[in-house]
Amino acid sequence: MTHFTNKVAVVTGAGSGIGRALSVELARRGARLAICDVDTHGLAETEALVKAAGADVKADHLDVSQRELVLAYADDVAEHFGVVNLVFNNAGIAFTGNVEEMSFKDLDRVMDVDFWGVVSGTKAFLPHLVASGDGHVVNISSVFGLFSVPTQSAYNAAKFAVRGFTESLRQEMIINKRPVKVTCVHPGGIKTNIARNGEQVEGRDHDKLASSFDKMARTTPEKAAEVILAGVEKNKARVLIGADAWILDKFVRLTGPGYQRAVSSFSRRSGL
Ligand code: NAP
């Protein structure tokens, strides 16, 4: 028996990266899985891996930015399994560009997926998690939910907002004695396709951005999944992933707003 045996876990953005690694690790630990993604090909690959690990799995195409679809999906998952215990609001996208270069459409797109997708997933599943008597909301923010960097204003805004929303929810669940735990996750650089799949304003070199990310990302998605599940088992309020996340978190807390000078000077020198 593990902490996750027989529990029903929902993973958004399960077709790649952290979402896939979480799904496979949850399957290995005996969970039943509802996995979803906009990438049907990636989702089918994850479904096969999860089945090979012996899990009962329901796989669906879902765009988390479509609120009505997320609400219907939550009811569908609850009806299918009879209960929902965990939701991992993990789906996310990257976008690079200065505020002056970005259109409102660019900003909206990032907020719709990275912030509103998390809010919709949380709100849609919350009644089912409460009804389970043993629920857990796990929202994936980022180290970029702890400090800001140039060219990432939209992503920074979304990830700070996920952190604020999630930390408030955790306190409400405690005050209102709801049987739902809440964890906010802040990964450092994880070796996934997020930068390669990401978009940018015109004139920015996609391949350069992606290969710089590949050089900086040190932690595997499998390790990230292990750290997240250990944090969930311990009901941690905040989970940091990777030495980079720990070091940057400490640096930002020590320097206060002064971190901005160091980060912008690094960005200028590295051309990022
Ligand atoms: P990834 O490998 O790109 O996986 C994300 C998955 O989410 C992809 O399959 C993607 O599909 C899917 N997705 C995108 N938009 C969606 C939508 N609207 N609805 C449903 N699914 C959608 O990225 P990852 O690195 O594993 O990222 C997972 C989470 O971790 C994200 O929230 C990300 O912001 C966060 N994170 C990542 C890192 C890192 O270094 N990798 C660091 C901090 C935080 P497509 O491939 O079709 O876009």
mmCIF file of C-alpha atoms and ligand atoms in Angstrom:
data_model
loop_
_atom_site.group_PDB
_atom_site.id
_atom_site.type_symbol
_atom_site.label_atom_id
_atom_site.label_comp_id
_atom_site.label_asym_id
_atom_site.label_seq_id
_atom_site.Cartn_x
_atom_site.Cartn_y
_atom_site.Cartn_z
ATOM 1 C CA MET A 1 0.000 0.000 0.000
ATOM 2 C CA THR A 2 1.190 3.515 -0.804
ATOM 3 C CA HIS A 3 -0.317 6.902 0.031
ATOM 4 C CA PHE A 4 -1.844 6.882 -3.479
ATOM 5 C CA THR A 5 -3.165 3.301 -3.724
ATOM 6 C CA ASN A 6 -6.686 3.268 -5.237
ATOM 7 C CA LYS A 7 -6.945 7.052 -5.100
ATOM 8 C CA VAL A 8 -8.312 8.808 -8.168
ATOM 9 C CA ALA A 9 -5.864 11.432 -9.459
ATOM 10 C CA VAL A 10 -6.472 13.943 -12.253
ATOM 11 C CA VAL A 11 -3.449 15.269 -14.164
ATOM 12 C CA THR A 12 -3.815 18.108 -16.679
ATOM 13 C CA GLY A 13 -1.137 18.572 -19.331
ATOM 14 C CA ALA A 14 -0.361 14.850 -18.992
ATOM 15 C CA GLY A 15 0.874 14.432 -22.570
ATOM 16 C CA SER A 16 4.433 15.600 -21.872
ATOM 17 C CA GLY A 17 7.076 16.533 -19.306
ATOM 18 C CA ILE A 18 6.135 16.816 -15.650
ATOM 19 C CA GLY A 19 2.502 15.806 -16.282
ATOM 20 C CA ARG A 20 3.573 12.584 -17.984
ATOM 21 C CA ALA A 21 6.132 11.742 -15.273
ATOM 22 C CA LEU A 22 3.546 12.431 -12.549
ATOM 23 C CA SER A 23 0.999 10.194 -14.289
ATOM 24 C CA VAL A 24 3.450 7.294 -14.639
ATOM 25 C CA GLU A 25 4.680 7.597 -11.039
ATOM 26 C CA LEU A 26 1.110 7.803 -9.693
ATOM 27 C CA ALA A 27 0.254 4.698 -11.735
ATOM 28 C CA ARG A 28 3.253 2.848 -10.273
ATOM 29 C CA ARG A 29 2.052 3.794 -6.799
ATOM 30 C CA GLY A 30 -1.397 2.309 -7.405
ATOM 31 C CA ALA A 31 -3.502 5.376 -8.237
ATOM 32 C CA ARG A 32 -6.380 5.368 -10.721
ATOM 33 C CA LEU A 33 -5.878 8.113 -13.277
ATOM 34 C CA ALA A 34 -7.813 10.709 -15.254
ATOM 35 C CA ILE A 35 -5.305 12.264 -17.651
ATOM 36 C CA CYS A 36 -5.955 15.055 -20.138
ATOM 37 C CA ASP A 37 -4.112 17.321 -22.571
ATOM 38 C CA VAL A 38 -4.592 19.326 -25.766
ATOM 39 C CA ASP A 39 -1.873 17.192 -27.383
ATOM 40 C CA THR A 40 -3.752 13.986 -28.236
ATOM 41 C CA HIS A 41 -0.644 12.240 -29.593
ATOM 42 C CA GLY A 42 1.376 12.887 -26.426
ATOM 43 C CA LEU A 43 -1.635 11.942 -24.315
ATOM 44 C CA ALA A 44 -1.982 8.574 -26.106
ATOM 45 C CA GLU A 45 1.705 7.851 -25.376
ATOM 46 C CA THR A 46 1.212 8.677 -21.688
ATOM 47 C CA GLU A 47 -1.939 6.542 -21.606
ATOM 48 C CA ALA A 48 0.064 3.566 -22.923
ATOM 49 C CA LEU A 49 2.806 4.105 -20.292
ATOM 50 C CA VAL A 50 0.259 4.391 -17.488
ATOM 51 C CA LYS A 51 -1.550 1.239 -18.643
ATOM 52 C CA ALA A 52 1.769 -0.608 -18.819
ATOM 53 C CA ALA A 53 2.313 0.399 -15.171
ATOM 54 C CA GLY A 54 -0.987 -1.367 -14.400
ATOM 55 C CA ALA A 55 -3.277 1.611 -13.774
ATOM 56 C CA ASP A 56 -6.949 2.077 -14.513
ATOM 57 C CA VAL A 57 -6.880 5.158 -16.765
ATOM 58 C CA LYS A 58 -9.351 7.531 -18.431
ATOM 59 C CA ALA A 59 -7.709 9.753 -21.076
ATOM 60 C CA ASP A 60 -9.434 12.801 -22.580
ATOM 61 C CA HIS A 61 -8.661 15.705 -24.842
ATOM 62 C CA LEU A 62 -9.107 18.882 -22.751
ATOM 63 C CA ASP A 63 -8.101 22.492 -23.219
ATOM 64 C CA VAL A 64 -7.894 23.859 -19.672
ATOM 65 C CA SER A 65 -8.488 27.404 -20.924
ATOM 66 C CA GLN A 66 -12.063 26.429 -21.888
ATOM 67 C CA ARG A 67 -13.858 26.847 -18.559
ATOM 68 C CA GLU A 68 -17.172 25.218 -19.537
ATOM 69 C CA LEU A 69 -15.304 22.166 -20.827
ATOM 70 C CA VAL A 70 -13.264 21.915 -17.620
ATOM 71 C CA LEU A 71 -16.458 22.024 -15.516
ATOM 72 C CA ALA A 72 -18.072 19.294 -17.627
ATOM 73 C CA TYR A 73 -14.855 17.243 -17.515
ATOM 74 C CA ALA A 74 -14.781 17.318 -13.697
ATOM 75 C CA ASP A 75 -18.337 15.946 -13.507
ATOM 76 C CA ASP A 76 -17.488 13.331 -16.126
ATOM 77 C CA VAL A 77 -14.405 12.127 -14.198
ATOM 78 C CA ALA A 78 -16.370 12.028 -10.910
ATOM 79 C CA GLU A 79 -19.140 10.006 -12.559
ATOM 80 C CA HIS A 80 -16.675 7.636 -14.228
ATOM 81 C CA PHE A 81 -14.683 6.769 -11.081
ATOM 82 C CA GLY A 82 -17.328 7.573 -8.421
ATOM 83 C CA VAL A 83 -14.805 9.708 -6.516
ATOM 84 C CA VAL A 84 -11.942 12.179 -7.111
ATOM 85 C CA ASN A 85 -9.113 12.512 -4.573
ATOM 86 C CA LEU A 86 -6.356 14.515 -6.219
ATOM 87 C CA VAL A 87 -6.099 17.124 -8.944
ATOM 88 C CA PHE A 88 -2.742 18.174 -10.368
ATOM 89 C CA ASN A 89 -3.319 21.449 -12.264
ATOM 90 C CA ASN A 90 -0.151 21.131 -14.309
ATOM 91 C CA ALA A 91 -0.904 22.170 -17.925
ATOM 92 C CA GLY A 92 1.071 25.238 -18.911
ATOM 93 C CA ILE A 93 2.663 27.148 -21.771
ATOM 94 C CA ALA A 94 5.660 29.467 -22.138
ATOM 95 C CA PHE A 95 5.847 32.779 -23.944
ATOM 96 C CA THR A 96 8.810 35.147 -24.355
ATOM 97 C CA GLY A 97 8.670 38.860 -25.111
ATOM 98 C CA ASN A 98 8.992 42.297 -23.555
ATOM 99 C CA VAL A 99 5.809 44.017 -22.359
ATOM 100 C CA GLU A 100 6.234 46.649 -25.074
ATOM 101 C CA GLU A 101 6.429 43.963 -27.772
ATOM 102 C CA MET A 102 3.561 41.747 -26.577
ATOM 103 C CA SER A 103 -0.006 42.121 -27.751
ATOM 104 C CA PHE A 104 -2.977 41.817 -25.403
ATOM 105 C CA LYS A 105 -3.743 38.569 -27.221
ATOM 106 C CA ASP A 106 -0.309 37.169 -26.217
ATOM 107 C CA LEU A 107 -0.895 38.193 -22.585
ATOM 108 C CA ASP A 108 -4.422 36.764 -22.535
ATOM 109 C CA ARG A 109 -3.307 33.428 -23.977
ATOM 110 C CA VAL A 110 -0.713 32.881 -21.229
ATOM 111 C CA MET A 111 -3.110 33.965 -18.473
ATOM 112 C CA ASP A 112 -5.923 31.816 -19.917
ATOM 113 C CA VAL A 113 -3.865 28.638 -19.763
ATOM 114 C CA ASP A 114 -1.372 29.219 -16.927
ATOM 115 C CA PHE A 115 -3.660 31.071 -14.489
ATOM 116 C CA TRP A 116 -7.317 30.625 -15.442
ATOM 117 C CA GLY A 117 -6.682 26.977 -16.377
ATOM 118 C CA VAL A 118 -5.501 26.359 -12.815
ATOM 119 C CA VAL A 119 -8.420 28.299 -11.308
ATOM 120 C CA SER A 120 -10.964 26.418 -13.449
ATOM 121 C CA GLY A 121 -9.405 23.047 -12.615
ATOM 122 C CA THR A 122 -9.419 23.889 -8.906
ATOM 123 C CA LYS A 123 -12.987 25.247 -8.807
ATOM 124 C CA ALA A 124 -14.386 22.466 -11.010
ATOM 125 C CA PHE A 125 -12.916 19.648 -8.927
ATOM 126 C CA LEU A 126 -13.219 21.220 -5.452
ATOM 127 C CA PRO A 127 -16.785 20.008 -4.707
ATOM 128 C CA HIS A 128 -15.751 16.480 -5.728
ATOM 129 C CA LEU A 129 -12.588 16.644 -3.595
ATOM 130 C CA VAL A 130 -14.639 17.797 -0.588
ATOM 131 C CA ALA A 131 -17.153 14.991 -1.224
ATOM 132 C CA SER A 132 -14.309 12.425 -1.263
ATOM 133 C CA GLY A 133 -13.519 13.235 2.386
ATOM 134 C CA ASP A 134 -9.812 12.983 1.432
ATOM 135 C CA GLY A 135 -8.902 15.484 -1.274
ATOM 136 C CA HIS A 136 -5.755 17.291 -2.399
ATOM 137 C CA VAL A 137 -5.297 20.197 -4.832
ATOM 138 C CA VAL A 138 -1.783 20.415 -6.286
ATOM 139 C CA ASN A 139 -1.176 23.534 -8.357
ATOM 140 C CA ILE A 140 1.970 23.896 -10.426
ATOM 141 C CA SER A 141 3.422 27.400 -10.244
ATOM 142 C CA SER A 142 7.154 27.934 -10.923
ATOM 143 C CA VAL A 143 10.229 29.589 -9.464
ATOM 144 C CA PHE A 144 8.884 32.375 -11.672
ATOM 145 C CA GLY A 145 6.037 32.552 -9.132
ATOM 146 C CA LEU A 146 8.683 33.592 -6.562
ATOM 147 C CA PHE A 147 10.653 36.181 -8.546
ATOM 148 C CA SER A 148 10.367 37.938 -11.900
ATOM 149 C CA VAL A 149 12.679 38.043 -14.896
ATOM 150 C CA PRO A 150 12.701 40.194 -18.035
ATOM 151 C CA THR A 151 10.732 38.869 -21.073
ATOM 152 C CA GLN A 152 8.512 36.686 -18.862
ATOM 153 C CA SER A 153 5.960 39.228 -17.604
ATOM 154 C CA ALA A 154 2.926 37.182 -18.666
ATOM 155 C CA TYR A 155 4.313 33.880 -17.359
ATOM 156 C CA ASN A 156 5.508 35.629 -14.165
ATOM 157 C CA ALA A 157 2.080 37.212 -13.663
ATOM 158 C CA ALA A 158 0.305 33.881 -14.150
ATOM 159 C CA LYS A 159 2.650 31.959 -11.841
ATOM 160 C CA PHE A 160 2.570 34.619 -9.072
ATOM 161 C CA ALA A 161 -1.230 34.538 -9.390
ATOM 162 C CA VAL A 162 -1.308 30.735 -9.089
ATOM 163 C CA ARG A 163 0.741 31.024 -5.913
ATOM 164 C CA GLY A 164 -1.547 33.692 -4.412
ATOM 165 C CA PHE A 165 -4.697 31.771 -5.324
ATOM 166 C CA THR A 166 -3.338 28.473 -4.006
ATOM 167 C CA GLU A 167 -1.979 29.830 -0.714
ATOM 168 C CA SER A 168 -5.305 31.551 -0.019
ATOM 169 C CA LEU A 169 -7.220 28.351 -0.801
ATOM 170 C CA ARG A 170 -5.039 26.305 1.556
ATOM 171 C CA GLN A 171 -5.823 28.649 4.438
ATOM 172 C CA GLU A 172 -9.562 28.607 3.637
ATOM 173 C CA MET A 173 -9.642 24.803 3.639
ATOM 174 C CA ILE A 174 -7.983 24.781 7.069
ATOM 175 C CA ILE A 175 -10.207 27.517 8.567
ATOM 176 C CA ASN A 176 -13.386 25.942 7.161
ATOM 177 C CA LYS A 177 -12.287 22.427 8.209
ATOM 178 C CA ARG A 178 -12.672 21.056 4.675
ATOM 179 C CA PRO A 179 -11.104 17.647 4.028
ATOM 180 C CA VAL A 180 -8.943 19.037 1.225
ATOM 181 C CA LYS A 181 -5.193 19.630 1.410
ATOM 182 C CA VAL A 182 -3.563 22.187 -0.852
ATOM 183 C CA THR A 183 0.007 22.342 -2.178
ATOM 184 C CA CYS A 184 1.711 24.889 -4.430
ATOM 185 C CA VAL A 185 4.676 23.610 -6.469
ATOM 186 C CA HIS A 186 7.574 25.786 -7.672
ATOM 187 C CA PRO A 187 9.826 23.890 -10.079
ATOM 188 C CA GLY A 188 13.203 25.279 -11.104
ATOM 189 C CA GLY A 189 14.463 24.283 -14.557
ATOM 190 C CA ILE A 190 13.049 20.888 -15.528
ATOM 191 C CA LYS A 191 14.222 19.128 -18.717
ATOM 192 C CA THR A 192 10.942 19.160 -20.666
ATOM 193 C CA ASN A 193 9.633 20.437 -23.978
ATOM 194 C CA ILE A 194 8.140 23.602 -22.490
ATOM 195 C CA ALA A 195 10.620 26.010 -24.098
ATOM 196 C CA ARG A 196 10.717 24.128 -27.403
ATOM 197 C CA ASN A 197 6.883 24.179 -27.514
ATOM 198 C CA GLY A 198 6.828 27.786 -26.334
ATOM 199 C CA GLU A 199 6.128 30.841 -28.427
ATOM 200 C CA GLN A 200 7.724 34.269 -28.580
ATOM 201 C CA VAL A 201 7.199 37.697 -30.105
ATOM 202 C CA GLU A 202 8.415 38.196 -33.652
ATOM 203 C CA GLY A 203 12.154 38.736 -33.978
ATOM 204 C CA ARG A 204 13.165 36.527 -31.041
ATOM 205 C CA ASP A 205 15.183 33.445 -31.956
ATOM 206 C CA HIS A 206 13.109 30.408 -30.934
ATOM 207 C CA ASP A 207 15.983 27.909 -31.239
ATOM 208 C CA LYS A 208 18.339 30.089 -29.193
ATOM 209 C CA LEU A 209 15.706 30.447 -26.437
ATOM 210 C CA ALA A 210 15.024 26.713 -26.426
ATOM 211 C CA SER A 211 18.695 25.700 -26.360
ATOM 212 C CA SER A 212 19.494 28.202 -23.567
ATOM 213 C CA PHE A 213 16.637 26.673 -21.570
ATOM 214 C CA ASP A 214 17.949 23.147 -22.302
ATOM 215 C CA LYS A 215 21.364 24.158 -20.910
ATOM 216 C CA MET A 216 19.886 25.661 -17.736
ATOM 217 C CA ALA A 217 17.282 22.976 -16.931
ATOM 218 C CA ARG A 218 19.003 20.406 -14.704
ATOM 219 C CA THR A 219 16.247 18.309 -13.120
ATOM 220 C CA THR A 220 14.526 15.413 -14.913
ATOM 221 C CA PRO A 221 10.713 15.310 -15.019
ATOM 222 C CA GLU A 222 10.891 11.933 -13.216
ATOM 223 C CA LYS A 223 12.787 13.515 -10.308
ATOM 224 C CA ALA A 224 10.291 16.413 -10.319
ATOM 225 C CA ALA A 225 7.402 13.940 -10.043
ATOM 226 C CA GLU A 226 9.095 12.192 -7.095
ATOM 227 C CA VAL A 227 9.625 15.487 -5.266
ATOM 228 C CA ILE A 228 6.027 16.598 -5.909
ATOM 229 C CA LEU A 229 4.566 13.314 -4.633
ATOM 230 C CA ALA A 230 6.798 13.409 -1.530
ATOM 231 C CA GLY A 231 5.486 16.935 -0.854
ATOM 232 C CA VAL A 232 1.901 15.779 -1.347
ATOM 233 C CA GLU A 233 2.400 12.873 1.083
ATOM 234 C CA LYS A 234 3.719 15.325 3.697
ATOM 235 C CA ASN A 235 0.965 17.864 2.943
ATOM 236 C CA LYS A 236 3.538 20.567 2.280
ATOM 237 C CA ALA A 237 2.225 24.080 1.617
ATOM 238 C CA ARG A 238 5.111 24.793 -0.761
ATOM 239 C CA VAL A 239 7.258 22.405 -2.776
ATOM 240 C CA LEU A 240 10.479 23.654 -4.401
ATOM 241 C CA ILE A 241 12.072 21.452 -7.066
ATOM 242 C CA GLY A 242 15.798 21.450 -7.833
ATOM 243 C CA ALA A 243 18.866 23.071 -6.287
ATOM 244 C CA ASP A 244 18.304 26.081 -8.573
ATOM 245 C CA ALA A 245 14.849 26.665 -7.044
ATOM 246 C CA TRP A 246 16.221 26.428 -3.481
ATOM 247 C CA ILE A 247 19.135 28.766 -4.175
ATOM 248 C CA LEU A 248 17.031 31.343 -6.054
ATOM 249 C CA ASP A 249 14.308 31.303 -3.387
ATOM 250 C CA LYS A 250 16.905 32.011 -0.663
ATOM 251 C CA PHE A 251 18.608 34.697 -2.789
ATOM 252 C CA VAL A 252 15.315 36.529 -3.415
ATOM 253 C CA ARG A 253 14.327 36.395 0.262
ATOM 254 C CA LEU A 254 17.757 37.678 1.327
ATOM 255 C CA THR A 255 17.953 40.514 -1.184
ATOM 256 C CA GLY A 256 14.286 41.615 -1.310
ATOM 257 C CA PRO A 257 13.629 43.786 -4.360
ATOM 258 C CA GLY A 258 17.427 44.051 -4.815
ATOM 259 C CA TYR A 259 17.362 40.682 -6.664
ATOM 260 C CA GLN A 260 16.062 42.565 -9.724
ATOM 261 C CA ARG A 261 19.421 44.256 -10.283
ATOM 262 C CA ALA A 262 21.291 40.918 -10.291
ATOM 263 C CA VAL A 263 18.726 39.186 -12.512
ATOM 264 C CA SER A 264 18.552 41.985 -15.077
ATOM 265 C CA SER A 265 22.338 42.191 -15.254
ATOM 266 C CA PHE A 266 22.507 38.386 -15.829
ATOM 267 C CA SER A 267 19.842 38.717 -18.540
ATOM 268 C CA ARG A 268 21.712 41.547 -20.259
ATOM 269 C CA ARG A 269 24.967 39.586 -20.253
ATOM 270 C CA SER A 270 23.403 36.320 -21.461
ATOM 271 C CA GLY A 271 21.252 38.051 -24.093
ATOM 272 C CA LEU A 272 18.097 36.330 -22.778
HETATM 273 P P1 NAP B 1 5.542 20.465 -21.311
HETATM 274 O O1 NAP B 1 6.530 19.355 -21.432
HETATM 275 O O2 NAP B 1 5.393 21.418 -22.453
HETATM 276 O O3 NAP B 1 4.115 19.840 -20.925
HETATM 277 C C1 NAP B 1 2.969 20.641 -20.788
HETATM 278 C C2 NAP B 1 1.803 19.924 -21.415
HETATM 279 O O4 NAP B 1 0.630 20.756 -21.246
HETATM 280 C C3 NAP B 1 1.976 19.725 -22.934
HETATM 281 O O5 NAP B 1 1.560 18.434 -23.320
HETATM 282 C C4 NAP B 1 1.071 20.801 -23.497
HETATM 283 O O6 NAP B 1 0.589 20.506 -24.794
HETATM 284 C C5 NAP B 1 -0.058 20.800 -22.494
HETATM 285 N N1 NAP B 1 -0.902 21.976 -22.624
HETATM 286 C C6 NAP B 1 -0.580 23.218 -23.084
HETATM 287 N N2 NAP B 1 -1.649 24.013 -23.111
HETATM 288 C C7 NAP B 1 -2.692 23.275 -22.657
HETATM 289 C C8 NAP B 1 -4.068 23.540 -22.464
HETATM 290 N N3 NAP B 1 -4.599 24.746 -22.770
HETATM 291 N N4 NAP B 1 -4.857 22.564 -21.974
HETATM 292 C C9 NAP B 1 -4.338 21.355 -21.688
HETATM 293 N N5 NAP B 1 -3.055 21.025 -21.880
HETATM 294 C C10 NAP B 1 -2.232 21.981 -22.347
HETATM 295 O O7 NAP B 1 5.876 21.376 -20.041
HETATM 296 P P2 NAP B 1 6.316 21.032 -18.528
HETATM 297 O O8 NAP B 1 7.640 21.637 -18.343
HETATM 298 O O9 NAP B 1 6.089 19.606 -18.202
HETATM 299 O O10 NAP B 1 5.272 21.975 -17.763
HETATM 300 C C11 NAP B 1 4.321 21.495 -16.814
HETATM 301 C C12 NAP B 1 4.045 22.609 -15.825
HETATM 302 O O11 NAP B 1 5.234 22.903 -15.085
HETATM 303 C C13 NAP B 1 3.634 23.936 -16.485
HETATM 304 O O12 NAP B 1 2.622 24.550 -15.724
HETATM 305 C C14 NAP B 1 4.901 24.772 -16.412
HETATM 306 O O13 NAP B 1 4.641 26.151 -16.421
HETATM 307 C C15 NAP B 1 5.469 24.293 -15.084
HETATM 308 N N6 NAP B 1 6.901 24.547 -14.922
HETATM 309 C C16 NAP B 1 7.813 23.990 -15.760
HETATM 310 C C17 NAP B 1 9.159 24.262 -15.567
HETATM 311 C C18 NAP B 1 10.234 23.680 -16.442
HETATM 312 O O14 NAP B 1 11.407 24.076 -16.296
HETATM 313 N N7 NAP B 1 9.920 22.760 -17.349
HETATM 314 C C19 NAP B 1 9.571 25.113 -14.541
HETATM 315 C C20 NAP B 1 8.606 25.685 -13.731
HETATM 316 C C21 NAP B 1 7.269 25.393 -13.922
HETATM 317 P P3 NAP B 1 1.392 21.123 -26.070
HETATM 318 O O15 NAP B 1 2.702 20.401 -26.101
HETATM 319 O O16 NAP B 1 0.511 20.827 -27.236
HETATM 320 O O17 NAP B 1 1.551 22.606 -25.774
#
